Amino acid sequence: MDIEHVRSRFVKHFDGTTGAVYASPGRINLIGEHTDYNGGFVFPGAIDKGIVAEIKPNGTHTVRAYSIDLKDYTEFGLEEQDAPRASWARYIFGVCREMMKRGVPVQGFNTAFAGDVPLGAGMSSSAALESTYAFALNELFGEGQIDKFELAKVGQATEHNYCGVKCGIMDQFASLFGRKGSLIRLDCRTLEYAYYPFEPKGYKLVLIDSVVKHELASSAYNKRRQSCESVVEVIKQQHPQVEFLRDCTLQMLQEAKSGISEEDYQRAEYVIEEIQRVLEVCDALEKGDYETVGQKMYETHQGMSKLYEVSCEELDFLNDLAFDCGVTGSRVMGGGFGGCTLNLVKEELYSTFIENAKTKYKAKLGKSPKVYDVVISDGARRLA
Ligand code: GLA
């Protein structure tokens, strides 16, 4: 994340003066996928890639925003009807609106931003963007009155209300609460969280980016969420205390089977098992048992591929390849429908695995995957 790059463009693009600089990271998630909107557990960490933005109030009611990477400039007002067309600008607009709904007197500002978190790779580039602006506007216009959880909800509400994705809270939470060297276990129902130092001796975490992003990923995502909610409605008829799939057991699901479509049944089965897997991985980590951690990652992949159906040919190929190379754990990470696999690899196997992944993926699918070593880093902050 390069401050000088952003600063030089900000100065050049606007009136030659400088503003305040903020940054927020993308995230990885060790385990716990599609569990957040089901009131379950997730286990993410912030990474060393994210968004950097320079911002300066301009004394008007207009936001003037420049995307350095896309070389695209737009201006918009701050009322509901002023929503910009460009999708990148809608994130910033949405954050402004959500902050205003929470009583922050947001005014016009000039801003330029850039990022090094790959777009559409399942590493939460959009949450990084939202968190950057939520954190910054809170300081610049709100005297820090909004707490970090509410800032995460600002990002989530931006996705829901301005970008059409009914996401959970994990990505924005990780981007704001990240801490160097630690993963964070979050209970998405109570919002209780705990930091777990993560420095696996003898292993590395590496992302292999399939460089595919499937169309309609956001509508398929929303559809998964709907499946989960309709299963809850059916189970609730027998168990009125149930609020989320988090509150359901496999037995309750089994008992409700006749009222649930086969597809929705499989979706719920995956989620109930996945919530349990997060807890098992936390236990294994505390004992330094990385073999179990890895095994659970493979189980997650199976579930995401066969039951939840959010994997794809390319990701399944990368997962099989990891298994064949003897990699300890591997799975599709994030929402799915493209993006990365997350791999827990023994250090001595690392170069063979990467070599293999590159050549075999290219030979089979005709494109080169990208490789990112995971460095667990700090969350949203002011840089200058
Ligand atoms: C996306 C969403 C998150 C979460 C993951 C899947 O990243 O933004 O809220 O649901 O998918 O775990």
mmCIF file of C-alpha atoms and ligand atoms in Angstrom:
data_model
loop_
_atom_site.group_PDB
_atom_site.id
_atom_site.type_symbol
_atom_site.label_atom_id
_atom_site.label_comp_id
_atom_site.label_asym_id
_atom_site.label_seq_id
_atom_site.Cartn_x
_atom_site.Cartn_y
_atom_site.Cartn_z
ATOM 1 C CA MET A 1 0.000 0.000 0.000
ATOM 2 C CA ASP A 2 1.808 3.026 -1.338
ATOM 3 C CA ILE A 3 1.096 6.415 0.252
ATOM 4 C CA GLU A 4 3.443 8.402 -1.990
ATOM 5 C CA HIS A 5 1.710 7.158 -5.116
ATOM 6 C CA VAL A 6 -1.708 8.224 -3.820
ATOM 7 C CA ARG A 7 -0.423 11.536 -2.500
ATOM 8 C CA SER A 8 1.241 12.540 -5.752
ATOM 9 C CA ARG A 9 -1.965 11.848 -7.713
ATOM 10 C CA PHE A 10 -4.126 13.659 -5.162
ATOM 11 C CA VAL A 11 -1.932 16.749 -5.296
ATOM 12 C CA LYS A 12 -1.825 16.706 -9.091
ATOM 13 C CA HIS A 13 -5.517 16.023 -9.576
ATOM 14 C CA PHE A 14 -6.869 18.625 -7.157
ATOM 15 C CA ASP A 15 -5.638 22.031 -5.989
ATOM 16 C CA GLY A 16 -2.046 21.163 -5.103
ATOM 17 C CA THR A 17 -2.699 20.831 -1.359
ATOM 18 C CA THR A 18 -2.633 17.611 0.671
ATOM 19 C CA GLY A 19 -5.274 15.992 2.888
ATOM 20 C CA ALA A 20 -5.412 13.150 5.400
ATOM 21 C CA VAL A 21 -4.432 9.651 4.290
ATOM 22 C CA TYR A 22 -6.235 6.509 5.436
ATOM 23 C CA ALA A 23 -5.847 2.810 4.679
ATOM 24 C CA SER A 24 -7.853 -0.358 5.200
ATOM 25 C CA PRO A 25 -6.924 -3.917 4.288
ATOM 26 C CA GLY A 26 -8.541 -6.840 2.525
ATOM 27 C CA ARG A 27 -8.843 -10.096 4.431
ATOM 28 C CA ILE A 28 -8.341 -13.832 4.393
ATOM 29 C CA ASN A 29 -10.587 -16.245 6.235
ATOM 30 C CA LEU A 30 -9.063 -19.426 7.641
ATOM 31 C CA ILE A 31 -12.438 -21.143 7.948
ATOM 32 C CA GLY A 32 -16.139 -20.298 8.366
ATOM 33 C CA GLU A 33 -17.526 -19.450 4.942
ATOM 34 C CA HIS A 34 -21.146 -18.312 4.424
ATOM 35 C CA THR A 35 -21.626 -18.641 8.160
ATOM 36 C CA ASP A 36 -21.674 -14.925 9.012
ATOM 37 C CA TYR A 37 -25.188 -14.169 7.739
ATOM 38 C CA ASN A 38 -26.325 -17.355 9.470
ATOM 39 C CA GLY A 39 -25.339 -16.034 12.895
ATOM 40 C CA GLY A 40 -22.362 -18.422 13.035
ATOM 41 C CA PHE A 41 -18.610 -18.108 13.551
ATOM 42 C CA VAL A 42 -15.933 -16.849 11.170
ATOM 43 C CA PHE A 43 -12.157 -16.798 11.545
ATOM 44 C CA PRO A 44 -10.666 -14.037 9.385
ATOM 45 C CA GLY A 45 -7.551 -11.885 9.526
ATOM 46 C CA ALA A 46 -6.617 -8.635 7.769
ATOM 47 C CA ILE A 47 -3.848 -8.806 5.156
ATOM 48 C CA ASP A 48 -1.063 -6.536 3.938
ATOM 49 C CA LYS A 49 -2.998 -5.540 0.821
ATOM 50 C CA GLY A 50 -5.761 -2.986 0.760
ATOM 51 C CA ILE A 51 -6.895 0.489 -0.177
ATOM 52 C CA VAL A 52 -5.185 3.830 0.488
ATOM 53 C CA ALA A 53 -7.179 7.053 0.161
ATOM 54 C CA GLU A 54 -6.318 10.718 0.550
ATOM 55 C CA ILE A 55 -9.231 12.895 1.588
ATOM 56 C CA LYS A 56 -9.722 16.596 2.174
ATOM 57 C CA PRO A 57 -12.985 18.411 2.967
ATOM 58 C CA ASN A 58 -13.633 20.942 0.189
ATOM 59 C CA GLY A 59 -16.173 23.244 1.843
ATOM 60 C CA THR A 60 -18.990 22.320 -0.599
ATOM 61 C CA HIS A 61 -21.726 19.653 -0.675
ATOM 62 C CA THR A 62 -20.053 17.811 -3.536
ATOM 63 C CA VAL A 63 -17.744 14.830 -3.375
ATOM 64 C CA ARG A 64 -15.029 14.874 -6.051
ATOM 65 C CA ALA A 65 -13.580 11.405 -6.327
ATOM 66 C CA TYR A 66 -10.740 10.034 -8.416
ATOM 67 C CA SER A 67 -9.973 6.329 -8.811
ATOM 68 C CA ILE A 68 -6.249 6.259 -9.535
ATOM 69 C CA ASP A 69 -6.237 2.636 -10.714
ATOM 70 C CA LEU A 70 -9.155 3.084 -13.106
ATOM 71 C CA LYS A 71 -8.142 6.643 -14.072
ATOM 72 C CA ASP A 72 -11.786 7.543 -13.608
ATOM 73 C CA TYR A 73 -13.148 10.719 -12.057
ATOM 74 C CA THR A 74 -16.640 11.506 -10.862
ATOM 75 C CA GLU A 75 -18.539 14.044 -8.778
ATOM 76 C CA PHE A 76 -21.666 13.481 -6.767
ATOM 77 C CA GLY A 77 -23.871 15.218 -4.212
ATOM 78 C CA LEU A 78 -24.752 13.793 -0.816
ATOM 79 C CA GLU A 79 -28.518 13.371 -1.111
ATOM 80 C CA GLU A 80 -30.184 10.043 -1.805
ATOM 81 C CA GLN A 81 -30.993 10.995 -5.403
ATOM 82 C CA ASP A 82 -27.342 11.856 -6.144
ATOM 83 C CA ALA A 83 -26.102 8.241 -6.401
ATOM 84 C CA PRO A 84 -23.307 8.060 -9.001
ATOM 85 C CA ARG A 85 -23.355 5.544 -11.861
ATOM 86 C CA ALA A 86 -19.826 4.137 -11.606
ATOM 87 C CA SER A 87 -19.859 1.113 -9.345
ATOM 88 C CA TRP A 88 -16.622 2.069 -7.555
ATOM 89 C CA ALA A 89 -18.114 5.465 -6.694
ATOM 90 C CA ARG A 90 -21.300 3.904 -5.335
ATOM 91 C CA TYR A 91 -19.264 2.369 -2.512
ATOM 92 C CA ILE A 92 -18.047 5.799 -1.449
ATOM 93 C CA PHE A 93 -21.480 7.346 -1.911
ATOM 94 C CA GLY A 94 -23.100 4.511 0.083
ATOM 95 C CA VAL A 95 -20.669 5.008 2.947
ATOM 96 C CA CYS A 96 -21.403 8.759 2.995
ATOM 97 C CA ARG A 97 -25.147 8.090 3.100
ATOM 98 C CA GLU A 98 -24.898 5.424 5.796
ATOM 99 C CA MET A 99 -22.719 7.689 7.948
ATOM 100 C CA MET A 100 -25.243 10.507 7.526
ATOM 101 C CA LYS A 101 -28.071 8.140 8.561
ATOM 102 C CA ARG A 102 -26.095 7.614 11.776
ATOM 103 C CA GLY A 103 -25.902 11.337 12.469
ATOM 104 C CA VAL A 104 -22.462 12.180 11.060
ATOM 105 C CA PRO A 105 -22.636 15.575 9.275
ATOM 106 C CA VAL A 106 -20.712 14.523 6.161
ATOM 107 C CA GLN A 107 -19.830 17.412 3.825
ATOM 108 C CA GLY A 108 -18.190 17.523 0.422
ATOM 109 C CA PHE A 109 -14.579 16.378 0.028
ATOM 110 C CA ASN A 110 -11.906 15.749 -2.561
ATOM 111 C CA THR A 111 -10.489 12.263 -2.624
ATOM 112 C CA ALA A 112 -8.173 10.009 -4.621
ATOM 113 C CA PHE A 113 -7.613 6.344 -3.861
ATOM 114 C CA ALA A 114 -5.705 3.308 -5.085
ATOM 115 C CA GLY A 115 -5.472 -0.307 -4.034
ATOM 116 C CA ASP A 116 -3.340 -3.411 -4.267
ATOM 117 C CA VAL A 117 -5.925 -5.928 -3.138
ATOM 118 C CA PRO A 118 -6.882 -7.842 -6.274
ATOM 119 C CA LEU A 119 -10.431 -7.132 -7.465
ATOM 120 C CA GLY A 120 -12.895 -10.006 -7.511
ATOM 121 C CA ALA A 121 -10.414 -12.443 -5.957
ATOM 122 C CA GLY A 122 -12.443 -13.089 -2.802
ATOM 123 C CA MET A 123 -10.099 -10.935 -0.701
ATOM 124 C CA SER A 124 -12.683 -8.234 0.003
ATOM 125 C CA SER A 125 -11.492 -5.305 -2.025
ATOM 126 C CA SER A 126 -14.922 -3.694 -1.646
ATOM 127 C CA ALA A 127 -14.925 -4.037 2.145
ATOM 128 C CA ALA A 128 -11.451 -2.454 2.168
ATOM 129 C CA LEU A 129 -12.829 0.497 0.222
ATOM 130 C CA GLU A 130 -15.873 0.873 2.473
ATOM 131 C CA SER A 131 -13.860 0.575 5.665
ATOM 132 C CA THR A 132 -11.330 3.150 4.479
ATOM 133 C CA TYR A 133 -14.031 5.755 3.918
ATOM 134 C CA ALA A 134 -16.132 4.825 6.955
ATOM 135 C CA PHE A 135 -13.075 5.137 9.198
ATOM 136 C CA ALA A 136 -11.964 8.382 7.556
ATOM 137 C CA LEU A 137 -15.350 10.149 7.511
ATOM 138 C CA ASN A 138 -15.842 9.241 11.154
ATOM 139 C CA GLU A 139 -12.629 11.091 12.016
ATOM 140 C CA LEU A 140 -12.979 13.968 9.572
ATOM 141 C CA PHE A 141 -16.661 14.802 10.096
ATOM 142 C CA GLY A 142 -17.868 12.784 13.075
ATOM 143 C CA GLU A 143 -15.251 13.413 15.793
ATOM 144 C CA GLY A 144 -14.862 9.650 16.073
ATOM 145 C CA GLN A 145 -18.362 9.285 17.507
ATOM 146 C CA ILE A 146 -19.149 5.984 15.713
ATOM 147 C CA ASP A 147 -17.594 2.828 17.185
ATOM 148 C CA LYS A 148 -15.780 0.302 15.022
ATOM 149 C CA PHE A 149 -18.611 -2.235 15.011
ATOM 150 C CA GLU A 150 -20.986 0.393 13.726
ATOM 151 C CA LEU A 151 -18.409 1.360 11.087
ATOM 152 C CA ALA A 152 -18.390 -2.282 9.959
ATOM 153 C CA LYS A 153 -22.182 -2.107 9.745
ATOM 154 C CA VAL A 154 -21.895 1.061 7.649
ATOM 155 C CA GLY A 155 -19.868 -0.944 5.107
ATOM 156 C CA GLN A 156 -22.279 -3.860 5.229
ATOM 157 C CA ALA A 157 -25.303 -1.562 4.810
ATOM 158 C CA THR A 158 -23.554 0.073 1.846
ATOM 159 C CA GLU A 159 -23.388 -3.347 0.167
ATOM 160 C CA HIS A 160 -27.039 -4.060 1.011
ATOM 161 C CA ASN A 161 -28.546 -0.703 0.125
ATOM 162 C CA TYR A 162 -26.325 0.665 -2.649
ATOM 163 C CA CYS A 163 -24.563 -2.310 -4.255
ATOM 164 C CA GLY A 164 -27.174 -5.089 -4.159
ATOM 165 C CA VAL A 165 -25.170 -7.672 -2.163
ATOM 166 C CA LYS A 166 -26.813 -9.020 0.980
ATOM 167 C CA CYS A 167 -23.473 -9.817 2.609
ATOM 168 C CA GLY A 168 -22.695 -10.667 6.217
ATOM 169 C CA ILE A 169 -20.408 -8.689 8.524
ATOM 170 C CA MET A 170 -17.163 -10.671 8.233
ATOM 171 C CA ASP A 171 -15.255 -8.679 5.621
ATOM 172 C CA GLN A 172 -15.870 -5.226 7.046
ATOM 173 C CA PHE A 173 -15.240 -6.519 10.565
ATOM 174 C CA ALA A 174 -11.862 -7.998 9.583
ATOM 175 C CA SER A 175 -10.865 -4.875 7.693
ATOM 176 C CA LEU A 176 -11.548 -2.684 10.738
ATOM 177 C CA PHE A 177 -10.482 -4.964 13.592
ATOM 178 C CA GLY A 178 -7.466 -6.662 11.975
ATOM 179 C CA ARG A 179 -4.331 -7.068 14.055
ATOM 180 C CA LYS A 180 -0.833 -7.944 12.842
ATOM 181 C CA GLY A 181 -0.034 -11.637 13.359
ATOM 182 C CA SER A 182 -3.506 -12.585 14.637
ATOM 183 C CA LEU A 183 -6.644 -14.135 13.270
ATOM 184 C CA ILE A 184 -9.934 -13.133 14.857
ATOM 185 C CA ARG A 185 -12.702 -15.504 15.781
ATOM 186 C CA LEU A 186 -15.974 -13.637 15.578
ATOM 187 C CA ASP A 187 -19.347 -14.843 16.782
ATOM 188 C CA CYS A 188 -21.570 -13.139 14.220
ATOM 189 C CA ARG A 189 -24.643 -13.366 16.434
ATOM 190 C CA THR A 190 -23.314 -11.802 19.630
ATOM 191 C CA LEU A 191 -20.411 -9.969 17.951
ATOM 192 C CA GLU A 192 -18.059 -11.303 20.623
ATOM 193 C CA TYR A 193 -14.576 -11.757 19.251
ATOM 194 C CA ALA A 194 -11.161 -13.067 20.266
ATOM 195 C CA TYR A 195 -7.711 -12.657 18.717
ATOM 196 C CA TYR A 196 -5.730 -15.835 18.016
ATOM 197 C CA PRO A 197 -2.006 -15.336 17.371
ATOM 198 C CA PHE A 198 -1.338 -17.166 14.128
ATOM 199 C CA GLU A 199 2.287 -17.945 13.403
ATOM 200 C CA PRO A 200 2.246 -21.581 12.340
ATOM 201 C CA LYS A 201 5.756 -22.969 12.750
ATOM 202 C CA GLY A 202 6.885 -24.934 9.713
ATOM 203 C CA TYR A 203 3.859 -23.947 7.593
ATOM 204 C CA LYS A 204 2.923 -21.132 5.240
ATOM 205 C CA LEU A 205 -0.445 -19.783 4.161
ATOM 206 C CA VAL A 206 -0.621 -19.008 0.476
ATOM 207 C CA LEU A 207 -3.404 -17.883 -1.835
ATOM 208 C CA ILE A 208 -3.643 -19.189 -5.366
ATOM 209 C CA ASP A 209 -5.798 -16.889 -7.451
ATOM 210 C CA SER A 210 -7.675 -18.738 -10.191
ATOM 211 C CA VAL A 211 -8.090 -15.382 -11.959
ATOM 212 C CA VAL A 212 -11.684 -16.257 -12.773
ATOM 213 C CA LYS A 213 -14.654 -14.267 -11.628
ATOM 214 C CA HIS A 214 -18.045 -15.579 -12.538
ATOM 215 C CA GLU A 215 -20.857 -13.395 -13.739
ATOM 216 C CA LEU A 216 -23.870 -13.088 -11.477
ATOM 217 C CA ALA A 217 -21.802 -13.902 -8.398
ATOM 218 C CA SER A 218 -23.757 -11.386 -6.346
ATOM 219 C CA SER A 219 -27.189 -12.652 -7.338
ATOM 220 C CA ALA A 220 -26.085 -16.257 -6.659
ATOM 221 C CA TYR A 221 -24.749 -15.103 -3.286
ATOM 222 C CA ASN A 222 -28.089 -13.499 -2.411
ATOM 223 C CA LYS A 223 -29.838 -16.690 -3.494
ATOM 224 C CA ARG A 224 -27.742 -18.775 -1.077
ATOM 225 C CA ARG A 225 -28.712 -16.456 1.714
ATOM 226 C CA GLN A 226 -32.358 -16.792 0.781
ATOM 227 C CA SER A 227 -32.111 -20.597 0.872
ATOM 228 C CA CYS A 228 -30.727 -20.428 4.408
ATOM 229 C CA GLU A 229 -33.473 -18.082 5.527
ATOM 230 C CA SER A 230 -36.244 -20.218 4.093
ATOM 231 C CA VAL A 231 -34.900 -23.318 5.857
ATOM 232 C CA VAL A 232 -34.928 -21.360 9.130
ATOM 233 C CA GLU A 233 -38.591 -20.471 8.515
ATOM 234 C CA VAL A 234 -39.491 -24.152 8.182
ATOM 235 C CA ILE A 235 -37.488 -25.314 11.228
ATOM 236 C CA LYS A 236 -38.977 -22.476 13.246
ATOM 237 C CA GLN A 237 -42.423 -24.016 12.956
ATOM 238 C CA GLN A 238 -41.276 -26.820 15.284
ATOM 239 C CA HIS A 239 -38.623 -24.821 17.155
ATOM 240 C CA PRO A 240 -39.817 -21.235 17.607
ATOM 241 C CA GLN A 241 -36.608 -20.231 19.442
ATOM 242 C CA VAL A 242 -34.560 -20.706 16.260
ATOM 243 C CA GLU A 243 -33.403 -17.439 14.742
ATOM 244 C CA PHE A 244 -30.538 -18.487 12.469
ATOM 245 C CA LEU A 245 -29.108 -21.736 11.076
ATOM 246 C CA ARG A 246 -26.593 -21.253 13.878
ATOM 247 C CA ASP A 247 -29.339 -22.371 16.272
ATOM 248 C CA CYS A 248 -30.121 -25.540 14.299
ATOM 249 C CA THR A 249 -28.695 -29.031 14.580
ATOM 250 C CA LEU A 250 -28.454 -31.565 11.777
ATOM 251 C CA GLN A 251 -31.198 -33.474 13.536
ATOM 252 C CA MET A 252 -33.575 -30.524 13.452
ATOM 253 C CA LEU A 253 -32.812 -30.162 9.769
ATOM 254 C CA GLN A 254 -33.443 -33.849 9.179
ATOM 255 C CA GLU A 255 -36.805 -33.647 10.961
ATOM 256 C CA ALA A 256 -37.896 -30.756 8.774
ATOM 257 C CA LYS A 257 -36.774 -32.455 5.562
ATOM 258 C CA SER A 258 -40.201 -32.977 4.008
ATOM 259 C CA GLY A 259 -40.887 -29.229 4.039
ATOM 260 C CA ILE A 260 -37.580 -28.230 2.415
ATOM 261 C CA SER A 261 -36.403 -28.523 -1.185
ATOM 262 C CA GLU A 262 -33.472 -30.837 -1.763
ATOM 263 C CA GLU A 263 -31.285 -27.951 -2.805
ATOM 264 C CA ASP A 264 -32.073 -25.848 0.268
ATOM 265 C CA TYR A 265 -31.516 -28.902 2.448
ATOM 266 C CA GLN A 266 -27.981 -29.280 1.139
ATOM 267 C CA ARG A 267 -27.277 -25.589 1.614
ATOM 268 C CA ALA A 268 -28.345 -25.752 5.246
ATOM 269 C CA GLU A 269 -26.442 -28.964 5.855
ATOM 270 C CA TYR A 270 -23.239 -27.298 4.675
ATOM 271 C CA VAL A 271 -23.774 -24.244 6.898
ATOM 272 C CA ILE A 272 -24.546 -26.233 10.052
ATOM 273 C CA GLU A 273 -21.433 -28.361 9.539
ATOM 274 C CA GLU A 274 -19.277 -25.369 8.678
ATOM 275 C CA ILE A 275 -20.179 -23.515 11.876
ATOM 276 C CA GLN A 276 -19.049 -26.574 13.825
ATOM 277 C CA ARG A 277 -15.818 -26.771 11.836
ATOM 278 C CA VAL A 278 -14.793 -23.255 12.897
ATOM 279 C CA LEU A 279 -14.942 -24.286 16.544
ATOM 280 C CA GLU A 280 -12.999 -27.467 15.826
ATOM 281 C CA VAL A 281 -10.311 -25.501 14.012
ATOM 282 C CA CYS A 282 -9.984 -23.086 16.943
ATOM 283 C CA ASP A 283 -9.458 -26.033 19.294
ATOM 284 C CA ALA A 284 -6.933 -27.610 16.942
ATOM 285 C CA LEU A 285 -5.036 -24.349 16.631
ATOM 286 C CA GLU A 286 -4.759 -23.999 20.381
ATOM 287 C CA LYS A 287 -3.112 -27.407 20.443
ATOM 288 C CA GLY A 288 -0.842 -26.557 17.496
ATOM 289 C CA ASP A 289 -2.518 -29.368 15.547
ATOM 290 C CA TYR A 290 -2.212 -28.100 11.969
ATOM 291 C CA GLU A 291 -3.023 -31.474 10.456
ATOM 292 C CA THR A 292 -6.571 -31.194 11.807
ATOM 293 C CA VAL A 293 -6.796 -27.566 10.680
ATOM 294 C CA GLY A 294 -5.830 -28.678 7.179
ATOM 295 C CA GLN A 295 -8.251 -31.578 7.133
ATOM 296 C CA LYS A 296 -11.120 -29.263 8.088
ATOM 297 C CA MET A 297 -10.139 -26.929 5.252
ATOM 298 C CA TYR A 298 -10.519 -29.801 2.789
ATOM 299 C CA GLU A 299 -13.901 -30.631 4.322
ATOM 300 C CA THR A 300 -14.974 -27.024 3.841
ATOM 301 C CA HIS A 301 -13.961 -27.186 0.210
ATOM 302 C CA GLN A 302 -15.996 -30.338 -0.329
ATOM 303 C CA GLY A 303 -19.005 -28.732 1.313
ATOM 304 C CA MET A 304 -18.681 -25.498 -0.656
ATOM 305 C CA SER A 305 -18.262 -27.426 -3.878
ATOM 306 C CA LYS A 306 -20.833 -30.203 -3.535
ATOM 307 C CA LEU A 307 -23.458 -28.928 -1.077
ATOM 308 C CA TYR A 308 -23.332 -25.144 -1.188
ATOM 309 C CA GLU A 309 -22.250 -25.131 -4.844
ATOM 310 C CA VAL A 310 -20.172 -21.965 -4.814
ATOM 311 C CA SER A 311 -16.995 -23.458 -6.272
ATOM 312 C CA CYS A 312 -16.210 -23.857 -9.977
ATOM 313 C CA GLU A 313 -14.113 -26.036 -12.255
ATOM 314 C CA GLU A 314 -10.971 -23.943 -11.833
ATOM 315 C CA LEU A 315 -11.139 -23.874 -8.022
ATOM 316 C CA ASP A 316 -11.891 -27.582 -7.793
ATOM 317 C CA PHE A 317 -8.882 -28.210 -10.004
ATOM 318 C CA LEU A 318 -6.637 -26.130 -7.718
ATOM 319 C CA ASN A 319 -8.003 -27.951 -4.690
ATOM 320 C CA ASP A 320 -7.352 -31.414 -6.188
ATOM 321 C CA LEU A 321 -3.919 -30.303 -7.223
ATOM 322 C CA ALA A 322 -3.100 -29.204 -3.667
ATOM 323 C CA PHE A 323 -4.313 -32.520 -2.321
ATOM 324 C CA ASP A 324 -2.238 -34.477 -4.824
ATOM 325 C CA CYS A 325 0.853 -32.465 -3.872
ATOM 326 C CA GLY A 326 0.363 -33.355 -0.201
ATOM 327 C CA VAL A 327 -0.629 -29.837 0.875
ATOM 328 C CA THR A 328 -1.937 -29.895 4.467
ATOM 329 C CA GLY A 329 -5.123 -27.911 3.843
ATOM 330 C CA SER A 330 -6.764 -26.214 0.865
ATOM 331 C CA ARG A 331 -10.129 -24.692 0.074
ATOM 332 C CA VAL A 332 -11.946 -22.033 -1.892
ATOM 333 C CA MET A 333 -11.960 -18.818 0.128
ATOM 334 C CA GLY A 334 -14.579 -16.067 0.443
ATOM 335 C CA GLY A 335 -17.942 -15.994 -1.287
ATOM 336 C CA GLY A 336 -16.813 -18.328 -4.072
ATOM 337 C CA PHE A 337 -17.815 -18.371 -7.785
ATOM 338 C CA GLY A 338 -14.167 -17.680 -8.658
ATOM 339 C CA GLY A 339 -11.339 -16.067 -6.729
ATOM 340 C CA CYS A 340 -8.704 -17.870 -4.673
ATOM 341 C CA THR A 341 -7.939 -21.050 -2.853
ATOM 342 C CA LEU A 342 -6.320 -20.675 0.552
ATOM 343 C CA ASN A 343 -3.611 -23.241 1.184
ATOM 344 C CA LEU A 344 -1.844 -24.331 4.351
ATOM 345 C CA VAL A 345 1.454 -25.733 3.128
ATOM 346 C CA LYS A 346 4.459 -27.233 4.877
ATOM 347 C CA GLU A 347 7.463 -25.023 4.253
ATOM 348 C CA GLU A 348 9.494 -27.788 2.644
ATOM 349 C CA LEU A 349 6.694 -28.413 0.147
ATOM 350 C CA TYR A 350 6.071 -24.786 -0.684
ATOM 351 C CA SER A 351 8.162 -24.327 -3.846
ATOM 352 C CA THR A 352 7.192 -27.678 -5.365
ATOM 353 C CA PHE A 353 3.532 -26.901 -4.777
ATOM 354 C CA ILE A 354 3.710 -23.422 -6.300
ATOM 355 C CA GLU A 355 5.656 -24.716 -9.310
ATOM 356 C CA ASN A 356 3.118 -27.487 -9.822
ATOM 357 C CA ALA A 357 0.142 -25.201 -9.393
ATOM 358 C CA LYS A 358 1.490 -22.769 -11.979
ATOM 359 C CA THR A 359 2.396 -25.292 -14.670
ATOM 360 C CA LYS A 360 -0.532 -27.665 -14.270
ATOM 361 C CA TYR A 361 -3.135 -24.896 -14.043
ATOM 362 C CA LYS A 362 -1.739 -23.268 -17.161
ATOM 363 C CA ALA A 363 -1.650 -26.569 -19.030
ATOM 364 C CA LYS A 364 -5.219 -27.445 -18.093
ATOM 365 C CA LEU A 365 -6.948 -24.068 -18.219
ATOM 366 C CA GLY A 366 -4.738 -21.989 -20.457
ATOM 367 C CA LYS A 367 -4.161 -19.178 -17.978
ATOM 368 C CA SER A 368 -1.646 -18.487 -15.245
ATOM 369 C CA PRO A 369 -2.803 -18.356 -11.651
ATOM 370 C CA LYS A 370 -1.484 -15.632 -9.353
ATOM 371 C CA VAL A 371 0.209 -16.443 -6.088
ATOM 372 C CA TYR A 372 0.025 -14.334 -2.922
ATOM 373 C CA ASP A 373 1.775 -15.124 0.339
ATOM 374 C CA VAL A 374 -0.480 -14.251 3.227
ATOM 375 C CA VAL A 375 0.855 -11.675 5.685
ATOM 376 C CA ILE A 376 -1.574 -11.028 8.540
ATOM 377 C CA SER A 377 -1.634 -7.313 9.204
ATOM 378 C CA ASP A 378 -3.344 -4.406 10.969
ATOM 379 C CA GLY A 379 -6.827 -3.067 10.282
ATOM 380 C CA ALA A 380 -8.080 0.398 9.257
ATOM 381 C CA ARG A 381 -5.865 3.333 10.262
ATOM 382 C CA ARG A 382 -4.728 6.822 9.451
ATOM 383 C CA LEU A 383 -1.368 6.925 7.703
ATOM 384 C CA ALA A 384 -0.739 10.654 7.396
HETATM 385 C C1 GLA B 1 -18.434 -12.585 1.085
HETATM 386 C C2 GLA B 1 -19.325 -11.776 2.027
HETATM 387 C C3 GLA B 1 -19.126 -12.175 3.480
HETATM 388 C C4 GLA B 1 -19.208 -13.688 3.656
HETATM 389 C C5 GLA B 1 -18.359 -14.410 2.610
HETATM 390 C C6 GLA B 1 -18.545 -15.894 2.645
HETATM 391 O O1 GLA B 1 -17.093 -12.278 1.302
HETATM 392 O O2 GLA B 1 -19.076 -10.403 1.879
HETATM 393 O O3 GLA B 1 -20.044 -11.514 4.301
HETATM 394 O O4 GLA B 1 -20.545 -14.120 3.624
HETATM 395 O O5 GLA B 1 -18.636 -13.970 1.297
HETATM 396 O O6 GLA B 1 -18.094 -16.410 3.838
#
